[in-house]
Short mmCIF file of C-alpha atoms in Angstrom, two decimals:
data_model
loop_
_atom_site.label_atom_id
_atom_site.label_comp_id
_atom_site.label_asym_id
_atom_site.label_seq_id
_atom_site.Cartn_x
_atom_site.Cartn_y
_atom_site.Cartn_z
CA MET N 1404 21.46 -10.28 -10.55
CA PHE N 1405 21.30 -10.01 -6.97
CA GLY N 1406 20.23 -6.67 -7.17
CA VAL N 1407 16.91 -8.71 -8.44
CA LEU N 1408 17.05 -11.50 -5.90
CA GLY N 1409 17.31 -9.33 -3.04
CA PHE N 1410 14.21 -7.55 -4.08
CA VAL N 1411 12.51 -10.90 -5.02
CA GLY N 1412 13.27 -12.30 -1.24
CA VAL N 1413 12.32 -9.27 1.16
CA LEU N 1414 9.12 -9.34 -1.20
CA GLY N 1415 8.57 -12.85 -0.11
CA LEU N 1416 9.49 -12.17 3.14
CA VAL N 1417 6.62 -9.28 3.77
CA THR N 1418 3.85 -11.42 1.63
CA ALA N 1419 4.91 -14.73 3.95
CA LEU N 1420 4.29 -12.25 7.15
CA VAL N 1421 1.16 -10.53 6.02
CA HIS N 1422 -0.41 -13.13 4.72
CA LEU N 1423 0.06 -15.08 8.19
CA TYR N 1424 -1.50 -12.15 9.63
CA LEU N 1425 -4.34 -12.09 7.40
CA TRP N 1426 -4.79 -15.91 7.84
CA LYS N 1427 -4.53 -16.13 11.46
CA ARG N 1428 -7.32 -13.01 11.51
CA LEU N 1429 -9.78 -14.02 8.54
CA VAL N 1430 -9.16 -17.93 9.42
CA ARG N 1431 -8.01 -19.09 12.18
CA ASP N 1432 -10.02 -16.93 14.32
CA THR N 1433 -12.95 -16.86 12.05
CA THR N 1434 -13.17 -21.18 12.04
CA ALA N 1435 -13.26 -24.33 14.04
CA ARG N 1436 -10.72 -26.72 13.49
CA GLY N 1437 -12.35 -28.56 10.05
CA ARG N 1438 -12.68 -28.83 6.90
CA TRP N 1439 -13.34 -24.88 6.75
CA ARG N 1440 -10.68 -23.43 8.27
CA ARG N 1441 -8.25 -26.30 6.09
CA VAL N 1442 -9.79 -24.97 3.07
CA GLY N 1443 -8.99 -21.33 4.16
CA THR N 1444 -5.25 -22.08 5.16
CA VAL N 1445 -5.37 -23.43 0.92
CA ALA N 1446 -6.30 -20.27 0.10
CA ALA N 1447 -4.46 -18.42 1.72
CA VAL N 1448 -1.10 -20.41 0.68
CA VAL N 1449 -2.47 -19.88 -2.56
CA LEU N 1450 -2.82 -15.89 -2.48
CA ALA N 1451 0.44 -15.75 -0.67
CA LEU N 1452 2.33 -17.79 -4.00
CA LEU N 1453 0.07 -15.32 -6.34
CA THR N 1454 1.48 -11.75 -5.45
CA PRO N 1455 5.59 -12.23 -6.46
CA VAL N 1456 4.67 -15.33 -8.78
CA THR N 1457 2.47 -11.59 -10.49
CA MET N 1458 5.90 -9.49 -10.42
CA ILE N 1459 7.75 -11.53 -11.63
CA GLY N 1460 5.74 -13.74 -14.32
CA THR N 1461 4.11 -10.36 -15.66
CA ARG N 1462 7.84 -9.52 -16.78
CA GLN N 1463 8.00 -12.54 -18.50
CA GLY N 1464 5.11 -12.10 -20.45
CA PHE N 1465 2.67 -14.08 -19.11
CA TYR N 1466 0.25 -10.97 -19.02
CA TRP N 1467 -2.84 -13.12 -17.44
CA LEU N 1468 -1.44 -12.93 -14.15
CA ALA N 1469 -1.61 -9.00 -14.15
CA TRP N 1470 -5.74 -8.69 -13.47
CA PRO N 1471 -6.35 -11.36 -10.51
CA GLY N 1472 -2.51 -10.86 -9.09
CA TYR N 1473 -3.01 -7.44 -8.82
CA LEU N 1474 -6.22 -6.59 -7.93
CA TRP N 1475 -5.78 -9.12 -4.85
CA LEU N 1476 -2.62 -6.98 -4.23
CA ALA N 1477 -4.60 -4.34 -4.04
CA LEU N 1478 -7.06 -6.15 -2.03
CA MET N 1479 -4.29 -7.64 0.12
CA PHE N 1480 -3.21 -4.08 1.29
CA TYR N 1481 -6.53 -2.95 2.54
CA LEU N 1482 -7.07 -5.54 4.88
CA LEU N 1483 -4.44 -5.54 5.96
CA VAL N 1484 -4.72 -1.59 6.88
CA VAL N 1485 -8.80 -2.11 8.22
CA LEU N 1486 -7.47 -5.05 10.59
CA VAL N 1487 -4.46 -3.50 11.88
CA VAL N 1488 -6.67 0.05 12.27
CA LEU N 1489 -9.08 -2.59 14.04
CA GLU N 1490 -6.52 -4.12 16.46
CA PRO N 1491 -7.22 -1.43 19.91
CA PRO N 1492 -10.91 -1.77 19.54
CA MET N 1493 -10.99 -5.34 18.94
CA LEU N 1494 -8.92 -5.81 22.37
CA VAL N 1495 -10.68 -3.72 24.37
CA ALA N 1496 -14.15 -5.38 22.95
CA ARG N 1497 -12.07 -8.88 24.12
CA LEU N 1498 -11.11 -7.50 27.77
CA VAL N 1499 -14.65 -6.73 28.21
CA LEU N 1500 -16.17 -10.34 27.06
CA SER N 1501 -13.35 -11.93 29.15
CA ARG N 1502 -14.67 -9.62 32.43
CA ARG N 1503 -17.92 -10.54 32.25
CA SER N 1504 -17.17 -13.99 31.71
CA ARG N 1505 -15.27 -14.12 34.81
CA ARG N 1506 -17.95 -12.37 36.19
CA ARG N 1507 -20.78 -14.77 35.52
CA ALA N 1508 -18.29 -17.40 36.59
CA GLY N 1509 -18.03 -16.35 39.62
CA GLY N 1510 -22.04 -15.84 40.46
CA GLN N 1511 -22.56 -19.08 39.34
CA ALA N 1512 -19.83 -20.46 41.94
CA GLY N 1513 -21.42 -18.30 45.07
CA PRO N 1514 -23.87 -21.11 46.09
CA ALA N 1515 -21.95 -24.17 46.04
CA ASP N 1516 -19.50 -22.45 48.28
CA ALA N 1517 -22.01 -21.93 50.57
CA GLN N 1518 -22.65 -25.59 51.12
CA THR N 1519 -18.80 -26.92 52.26
CA PRO N 1520 -18.94 -27.83 56.36
CA GLN N 1521 -16.77 -25.52 57.54
CA PRO N 1522 -13.85 -26.30 61.16
CA VAL N 1523 -15.72 -26.31 64.59
CA SER N 1524 -13.81 -26.06 67.73
CA VAL N 1525 -14.18 -29.57 70.15
CA PRO N 1526 -13.25 -29.63 73.84
CA ALA N 1527 -9.97 -31.64 74.91
CA GLY N 1528 -10.41 -34.87 74.30
CA THR N 1529 -12.45 -35.49 72.02
CA GLU N 1530 -12.63 -36.25 68.45
CA PRO N 1531 -14.52 -34.27 65.71
CA VAL N 1532 -16.68 -36.06 63.66
CA ALA N 1533 -17.25 -35.07 60.20
CA VAL N 1534 -21.72 -33.97 59.46
CA PRO N 1535 -23.90 -33.72 56.71
CA ALA N 1536 -23.76 -30.39 55.77
CA GLY N 1537 -26.62 -28.18 57.81
CA ALA N 1538 -26.38 -30.93 60.56
CA GLU N 1539 -24.97 -29.68 63.86
CA PRO N 1540 -21.49 -31.05 64.77
CA VAL N 1541 -21.31 -33.22 68.21
CA ALA N 1542 -18.09 -34.07 70.17
CA VAL N 1543 -17.50 -37.61 70.98
CA PRO N 1544 -15.14 -38.45 73.72
CA ALA N 1545 -11.69 -39.55 72.96
CA GLY N 1546 -11.75 -43.56 71.85
CA ALA N 1547 -15.68 -43.29 72.03
CA GLY N 1548 -17.11 -45.69 68.43
CA ASP N 1549 -13.80 -47.86 68.65
CA ALA N 1550 -14.90 -50.87 69.07
CA ALA N 1551 -18.37 -50.53 66.71
CA THR N 1552 -15.60 -49.93 64.22
CA SER N 1553 -12.60 -51.34 64.48
CA GLY N 1554 -14.22 -54.05 62.46
CA SER N 1555 -15.17 -51.35 59.16
CA ALA N 1556 -11.38 -50.01 60.01
CA GLY N 1557 -9.38 -52.65 59.01
CA ALA N 1558 -12.05 -53.46 56.42
CA SER N 1559 -11.34 -50.02 55.23
CA SER N 1560 -8.04 -48.75 56.26
CA THR N 1561 -6.23 -50.58 53.44
CA GLY N 1562 -8.44 -48.99 50.89
CA GLU N 1563 -8.50 -45.39 52.44
CA ALA N 1564 -4.56 -45.80 52.51
CA ALA N 1565 -4.66 -46.60 48.75
CA GLY N 1566 -7.04 -44.08 47.82
CA ALA N 1567 -4.82 -41.61 49.76
CA ALA N 1568 -1.73 -42.45 48.16
CA THR N 1569 -3.22 -42.45 44.51
CA THR N 1570 -4.71 -39.16 45.05
CA ALA N 1571 -1.87 -38.11 45.68
CA ASP N 1572 0.47 -39.26 43.50
CA THR N 1573 -2.36 -39.28 40.30
CA PRO N 1574 -1.37 -35.01 38.86
CA PRO N 1575 -5.17 -32.71 38.31
CA PRO N 1576 -6.39 -33.07 35.09
CA PRO N 1577 -5.07 -29.85 32.74
CA ARG N 1578 -7.34 -27.46 32.62
CA THR N 1579 -8.65 -26.94 28.64
CA PRO N 1580 -9.28 -23.09 27.06
CA SER N 1581 -12.95 -23.71 27.66
CA ALA N 1582 -12.57 -24.05 31.36
CA GLU N 1583 -10.26 -20.86 32.12
CA PRO N 1584 -12.34 -18.66 33.60
CA GLY N 1585 -13.83 -15.57 31.32
CA PHE N 1586 -12.51 -17.47 27.54
CA ASP N 1587 -15.92 -18.02 25.71
CA PRO N 1588 -15.06 -19.82 22.45
CA ASP N 1589 -18.56 -18.92 20.87
CA ARG N 1590 -18.69 -15.45 21.44
CA ARG N 1591 -15.18 -14.20 20.27
CA ARG N 1592 -15.02 -16.67 17.66
CA LEU N 1593 -18.46 -14.03 17.06
CA LEU N 1594 -16.61 -11.04 17.71
CA ALA N 1595 -13.69 -12.30 15.31
CA ARG N 1596 -15.88 -13.29 12.37
CA GLY N 1597 -17.82 -9.42 12.77
CA ALA N 1598 -14.64 -7.95 11.74
CA ALA N 1599 -13.68 -10.25 9.57
CA ILE N 1600 -16.70 -9.19 7.31
CA PHE N 1601 -16.31 -5.73 8.38
CA ALA N 1602 -13.01 -5.56 6.97
CA GLY N 1603 -13.72 -7.50 3.87
CA LEU N 1604 -16.52 -5.43 3.21
CA THR N 1605 -14.73 -2.03 3.46
CA ALA N 1606 -11.70 -3.19 1.90
CA THR N 1607 -13.31 -3.72 -1.51
CA GLY N 1608 -15.81 -0.92 -1.63
CA ILE N 1609 -12.55 1.13 -1.22
CA VAL N 1610 -10.89 -1.01 -4.02
CA GLY N 1611 -13.76 -1.39 -6.05
CA TYR N 1612 -13.48 2.51 -6.28
CA GLY N 1613 -10.05 2.62 -6.67
CA VAL N 1614 -10.33 0.56 -10.09
CA ARG N 1615 -12.91 3.34 -11.14
CA THR N 1616 -11.03 6.13 -10.42
CA ALA N 1617 -7.84 4.47 -12.62
CA LEU N 1618 -9.55 3.47 -15.56
CA GLY N 1619 -11.82 6.52 -15.67
CA PRO N 1620 -10.41 9.92 -17.72
CA PRO N 1621 -7.94 12.24 -16.16
CA ARG N 1622 -8.85 15.05 -14.17
CA LEU N 1623 -7.40 17.95 -15.56
CA ASP N 1624 -6.43 20.51 -13.11
CA ARG N 1625 -4.76 23.99 -13.56
CA VAL N 1626 -2.35 25.70 -12.15
CA GLN N 1627 -0.27 29.34 -11.63
CA ILE N 1628 3.26 29.77 -11.14
CA PRO N 1629 5.35 33.50 -11.61
CA LEU N 1630 8.64 33.37 -12.36
CA ALA N 1631 10.65 36.75 -11.88
CA LYS N 1632 12.41 36.28 -15.12
CA LEU N 1633 9.85 35.78 -17.62
CA PRO N 1634 9.73 37.99 -20.21
CA ARG N 1635 5.77 40.17 -19.96
CA SER N 1636 5.43 39.01 -23.72
CA MET N 1637 5.38 35.38 -22.54
CA ASP N 1638 2.67 35.72 -19.70
CA GLY N 1639 0.31 33.15 -19.73
CA LEU N 1640 2.59 30.46 -21.54
CA ARG N 1641 0.71 27.38 -20.68
CA ILE N 1642 2.39 23.82 -20.35
CA ALA N 1643 0.53 20.68 -20.20
CA THR N 1644 2.44 19.02 -17.97
CA VAL N 1645 1.89 14.49 -17.51
CA SER N 1646 3.61 11.79 -16.50
CA ASP N 1647 3.18 8.35 -15.54
CA ILE N 1648 1.05 7.13 -18.29
CA HIS N 1649 2.60 3.39 -17.66
CA ILE N 1650 1.58 1.97 -20.99
CA GLY N 1651 1.59 -1.72 -20.50
CA PRO N 1652 0.05 -5.16 -19.63
CA LEU N 1653 -3.66 -3.46 -17.88
CA ALA N 1654 -3.45 0.35 -20.00
CA GLY N 1655 -3.10 -0.57 -23.31
CA ARG N 1656 -4.30 2.03 -26.75
CA GLU N 1657 -7.50 2.79 -24.92
CA HIS N 1658 -5.80 4.47 -22.49
CA THR N 1659 -3.07 6.26 -24.60
CA GLU N 1660 -6.00 7.48 -26.43
CA ARG N 1661 -7.37 8.35 -23.15
CA VAL N 1662 -4.68 10.38 -21.76
CA VAL N 1663 -3.28 12.52 -25.25
CA ALA N 1664 -7.82 13.12 -25.92
CA ALA N 1665 -7.35 15.36 -22.37
CA ILE N 1666 -3.77 16.55 -23.17
CA ASN N 1667 -5.39 18.24 -26.31
CA ARG N 1668 -7.88 19.47 -24.64
CA LEU N 1669 -6.37 21.61 -22.97
CA ASP N 1670 -5.22 23.66 -25.96
CA ALA N 1671 -1.87 23.77 -24.01
CA ASP N 1672 1.37 25.74 -25.75
CA LEU N 1673 4.23 23.09 -25.23
CA VAL N 1674 3.53 19.50 -23.66
CA ALA N 1675 5.69 18.19 -21.07
CA VAL N 1676 5.91 14.03 -20.28
CA VAL N 1677 8.03 13.47 -17.22
CA GLY N 1678 8.93 9.95 -18.02
CA ASP N 1679 7.66 6.53 -17.08
CA LEU N 1680 5.90 5.97 -20.59
CA VAL N 1681 5.63 2.54 -20.33
CA ASP N 1682 5.84 -1.30 -18.89
CA GLY N 1683 7.60 -3.36 -21.29
CA THR N 1684 9.11 -3.23 -24.99
CA VAL N 1685 8.97 -1.32 -27.88
CA ALA N 1686 7.61 -4.82 -29.56
CA GLU N 1687 5.29 -5.18 -26.73
CA LEU N 1688 3.74 -2.01 -26.32
CA GLY N 1689 4.62 -0.19 -29.73
CA GLU N 1690 0.89 -0.22 -31.27
CA ALA N 1691 -0.21 0.69 -28.01
CA ALA N 1692 2.15 3.79 -28.22
CA ALA N 1693 1.19 4.77 -31.62
CA PRO N 1694 -2.26 7.67 -30.34
CA LEU N 1695 0.90 9.36 -29.38
CA ARG N 1696 1.65 10.65 -32.43
CA GLY N 1697 -2.16 12.67 -32.28
CA ILE N 1698 -0.33 15.21 -29.21
CA ARG N 1699 -1.04 19.02 -29.91
CA SER N 1700 0.86 22.26 -29.17
CA ARG N 1701 1.77 25.14 -30.60
CA TYR N 1702 5.32 25.16 -29.93
CA GLY N 1703 6.49 21.63 -29.33
CA SER N 1704 5.75 18.38 -27.02
CA PHE N 1705 8.51 16.88 -25.08
CA PHE N 1706 9.66 13.67 -23.14
CA VAL N 1707 12.05 12.90 -20.48
CA THR N 1708 13.26 8.95 -19.66
CA GLY N 1709 12.21 7.89 -16.22
CA ASN N 1710 12.80 5.17 -14.40
CA HIS N 1711 10.78 2.59 -15.97
CA GLU N 1712 12.06 3.37 -19.51
CA TYR N 1713 15.24 1.95 -18.24
CA TYR N 1714 12.98 -1.54 -17.78
CA SER N 1715 12.12 -1.71 -20.55
CA GLY N 1716 14.61 -0.83 -22.93
CA ALA N 1717 15.37 3.25 -22.58
CA GLU N 1718 17.12 3.54 -25.86
CA GLU N 1719 14.73 1.64 -28.18
CA TRP N 1720 11.63 3.80 -26.61
CA VAL N 1721 13.86 7.01 -26.89
CA ALA N 1722 13.78 6.22 -30.47
CA GLU N 1723 10.34 5.38 -31.30
CA VAL N 1724 9.19 8.33 -28.76
CA ASP N 1725 11.20 10.61 -31.04
CA ARG N 1726 9.86 9.10 -34.27
CA LEU N 1727 5.75 10.03 -32.58
CA GLY N 1728 6.80 13.83 -32.76
CA LEU N 1729 7.92 13.81 -29.10
CA ARG N 1730 11.43 15.48 -29.21
CA VAL N 1731 12.66 13.78 -26.02
CA LEU N 1732 15.49 15.97 -23.77
CA GLN N 1733 18.20 13.79 -22.80
CA ASN N 1734 20.75 16.43 -20.10
CA GLU N 1735 19.81 19.53 -22.56
CA ARG N 1736 18.18 21.90 -23.35
CA GLN N 1737 15.86 23.54 -25.41
CA GLU N 1738 15.40 27.69 -26.53
CA ILE N 1739 11.78 28.31 -26.74
CA LEU N 1740 11.52 31.80 -28.71
CA VAL N 1741 8.14 32.60 -28.87
CA ARG N 1742 6.15 36.14 -28.86
CA GLY N 1743 9.42 37.93 -28.73
CA GLY N 1744 10.72 36.04 -25.18
CA ALA N 1745 12.95 33.55 -24.75
CA LEU N 1746 12.46 30.54 -22.01
CA ASP N 1747 15.49 27.57 -21.92
CA LEU N 1748 13.26 24.24 -21.48
CA ALA N 1749 16.02 21.73 -20.00
CA GLY N 1750 15.42 18.16 -19.67
CA VAL N 1751 17.31 15.35 -17.41
CA ASN N 1752 17.51 11.57 -17.75
CA ASP N 1753 16.55 9.28 -14.78
CA PRO N 1754 18.94 8.50 -12.21
CA ALA N 1755 17.67 4.87 -13.08
CA GLY N 1756 20.23 5.26 -16.02
CA ASP N 1757 23.21 5.93 -14.22
CA GLY N 1758 23.70 1.48 -14.20
CA ILE N 1759 24.51 2.27 -18.23
CA GLY N 1760 25.61 5.34 -18.02
CA GLN N 1761 22.67 6.97 -19.07
CA GLY N 1762 22.12 9.24 -15.70
CA PRO N 1763 21.28 12.85 -15.49
CA ASP N 1764 23.92 15.35 -15.90
CA PHE N 1765 22.40 18.88 -14.85
CA GLU N 1766 25.80 20.44 -16.23
CA ALA N 1767 25.23 19.27 -19.70
CA ALA N 1768 21.67 20.56 -19.45
CA LEU N 1769 22.14 23.95 -17.88
CA GLY N 1770 25.80 25.06 -17.87
CA GLY N 1771 26.85 27.34 -20.26
CA ARG N 1772 23.36 29.72 -20.53
CA ASP N 1773 22.13 32.75 -20.05
CA PRO N 1774 21.35 33.26 -17.00
CA SER N 1775 18.93 36.58 -17.13
CA ARG N 1776 16.18 33.60 -18.96
CA PRO N 1777 13.98 32.09 -16.87
CA VAL N 1778 14.28 27.82 -17.39
CA VAL N 1779 12.39 25.08 -16.22
CA LEU N 1780 13.54 21.67 -16.05
CA LEU N 1781 11.88 18.33 -17.08
CA ALA N 1782 13.00 16.16 -13.96
CA HIS N 1783 11.35 12.59 -13.53
CA GLN N 1784 12.12 12.31 -9.99
CA PRO N 1785 11.16 15.48 -7.98
CA ILE N 1786 14.14 14.59 -5.68
CA ASN N 1787 16.80 16.14 -8.87
CA VAL N 1788 15.54 19.38 -7.18
CA HIS N 1789 18.43 19.88 -4.85
CA GLU N 1790 20.61 19.43 -7.73
CA ALA N 1791 18.61 21.53 -9.58
CA ALA N 1792 18.14 24.24 -6.86
CA ARG N 1793 22.04 24.56 -7.39
CA HIS N 1794 21.78 24.99 -11.03
CA GLY N 1795 19.78 27.85 -10.58
CA VAL N 1796 17.05 26.38 -11.94
CA ASP N 1797 13.32 28.48 -11.55
CA LEU N 1798 10.64 26.13 -12.05
CA GLN N 1799 11.33 21.83 -12.17
CA LEU N 1800 7.98 19.56 -13.44
CA SER N 1801 8.24 16.17 -12.40
CA GLY N 1802 6.22 12.80 -11.65
CA HIS N 1803 7.22 10.03 -10.26
CA THR N 1804 5.42 9.32 -6.91
CA HIS N 1805 1.89 9.15 -8.66
CA GLY N 1806 0.68 11.25 -5.87
CA GLY N 1807 1.01 8.17 -3.71
CA GLN N 1808 -1.74 6.58 -6.03
CA ILE N 1809 -3.16 4.51 -2.60
CA VAL N 1810 -3.65 6.04 0.82
CA PRO N 1811 -2.03 5.59 3.37
CA PHE N 1812 0.95 4.61 0.51
CA ASN N 1813 1.70 8.59 0.34
CA LEU N 1814 2.99 9.00 3.73
CA LEU N 1815 5.74 6.22 2.59
CA VAL N 1816 6.45 7.64 -0.42
CA SER N 1817 7.44 11.55 1.45
CA LEU N 1818 9.96 10.13 3.44
CA GLN N 1819 12.05 9.31 -0.04
CA GLN N 1820 10.71 12.32 -1.93
CA PRO N 1821 10.55 15.79 -1.08
CA ALA N 1822 6.76 16.59 -2.65
CA VAL N 1823 4.07 14.31 -3.06
CA SER N 1824 2.14 15.89 -5.09
CA GLY N 1825 1.52 19.42 -6.20
CA TYR N 1826 3.40 22.47 -5.50
CA ALA N 1827 6.14 23.48 -3.84
CA THR N 1828 9.20 25.55 -2.96
CA ILE N 1829 12.79 23.15 -2.53
CA ASP N 1830 15.77 25.33 -1.69
CA GLY N 1831 15.16 28.22 -3.66
CA THR N 1832 13.27 26.08 -6.45
CA GLN N 1833 9.77 25.93 -7.36
CA LEU N 1834 8.71 22.81 -7.74
CA TYR N 1835 5.67 20.64 -9.06
CA VAL N 1836 4.76 17.41 -9.19
CA THR N 1837 2.06 15.82 -10.90
CA ASN N 1838 -0.46 12.86 -9.90
CA GLY N 1839 0.29 10.97 -13.39
CA ALA N 1840 -1.91 9.47 -16.12
CA GLY N 1841 -1.99 5.68 -15.60
CA PHE N 1842 -1.21 3.37 -12.53
CA TRP N 1843 1.56 1.01 -11.47
CA GLY N 1844 1.05 -2.24 -10.34
CA PRO N 1845 -2.37 -2.44 -8.30
CA PRO N 1846 -4.91 -0.62 -11.28
CA VAL N 1847 -6.10 1.31 -8.37
CA ARG N 1848 -5.93 4.83 -6.96
CA VAL N 1849 -7.55 5.87 -3.58
CA GLY N 1850 -6.83 9.57 -2.98
CA ALA N 1851 -4.92 10.59 -5.77
CA PRO N 1852 -6.90 10.64 -8.76
CA PRO N 1853 -4.81 10.35 -12.09
CA GLN N 1854 -4.54 13.68 -13.48
CA VAL N 1855 -2.80 15.96 -16.12
CA THR N 1856 -2.23 19.58 -15.20
CA LEU N 1857 -2.09 22.69 -17.52
CA VAL N 1858 0.76 25.15 -15.45
CA GLU N 1859 0.48 28.46 -16.96
CA LEU N 1860 3.68 30.72 -16.46
CA ARG N 1861 3.01 34.65 -14.97
CA ALA N 1862 5.89 37.34 -15.42
CA VAL N 1863 5.88 39.11 -12.08
#
């Protein structure tokens, strides 16, 4: 309970901060005070609430929230990325505009400054008299003109004193932003609007491309991996590897049929489905998962749990997947005896099962086996490779990362997993990570297309 509340709290805080930044750049900086700014502010608040509402609501069965909520999540992400990338050039542009405005303001003030009266020196005993601009100053003997001005002096002295006192006591009027040197609100607003339009068009284009990629057929890739212990008679054994199908609110039966058709086109010897098959219960998604019964392979199809199975009723799904014809490897292994050779195919549960006593058990899956045989391990998360290496695993097949799903999110994934996509060698154990055939959250894939991989084992 506290874990869920903590997740919701962090999600709410991050969402609020991101939308505050987007509001500043897309609304406040681009509009003057008035109706349009109020409309933009209301829209920003609604969209900020949409993200956590979607995350929570879809888990409660409000699936109609998925399309608008998750699409906005993707668009929000790329608006944030593009605007942050634009910050340095925008700063330079603002500085250039400010400098030009100051120069223009200085040039306009020059002629007025030239007309300012300048002080002159006068002989001792004379009094300077202020004269109009452009006239020659003259010296007047001390006391001269006193009689002529005595009447007016008396009349004006009181007013001059009062005026001086008023001037001294009254502070100068505050300077408005438009009066500051170098401040040109129209130019700055125009610059901000240009950046907002560019960010909006770029983010929309990226998301549109990502939706088309995510909802399209998975890419079929082939990779050859040598195994030192593989018998010559088993050279070329082919394993169709797929993960993260994520049958759910946005990916139903048609999505499952598309993935199954891709697997069958590979005509594989073995099929390995390495976790995160579903995002919902058997009651909700059993019909959408039914096409899995059509998977074809020569020597068997196998499944291991991913973290999302434990969010969706793992025990029910294990029984359902088994009913559909896939052998579920729960911390166990299966001997593959073909072509006069032998290979151990092992599988471990996902670490998400630790909380209910169904986590990975490498000793149960790998202990007591014939060490002369090659062993291929199915483990949903690549991070399991460290434990796999300690148990002498030759090759681990994994998913979980989605290849990052949307660039540049792959950079964050690499901080938590030893490999994000493709082939790697970790602690002496070979690892292959597939991108997965589905998506989680936004129906968007950028830089990591959906994938089904044919892994061909080669004897060396």
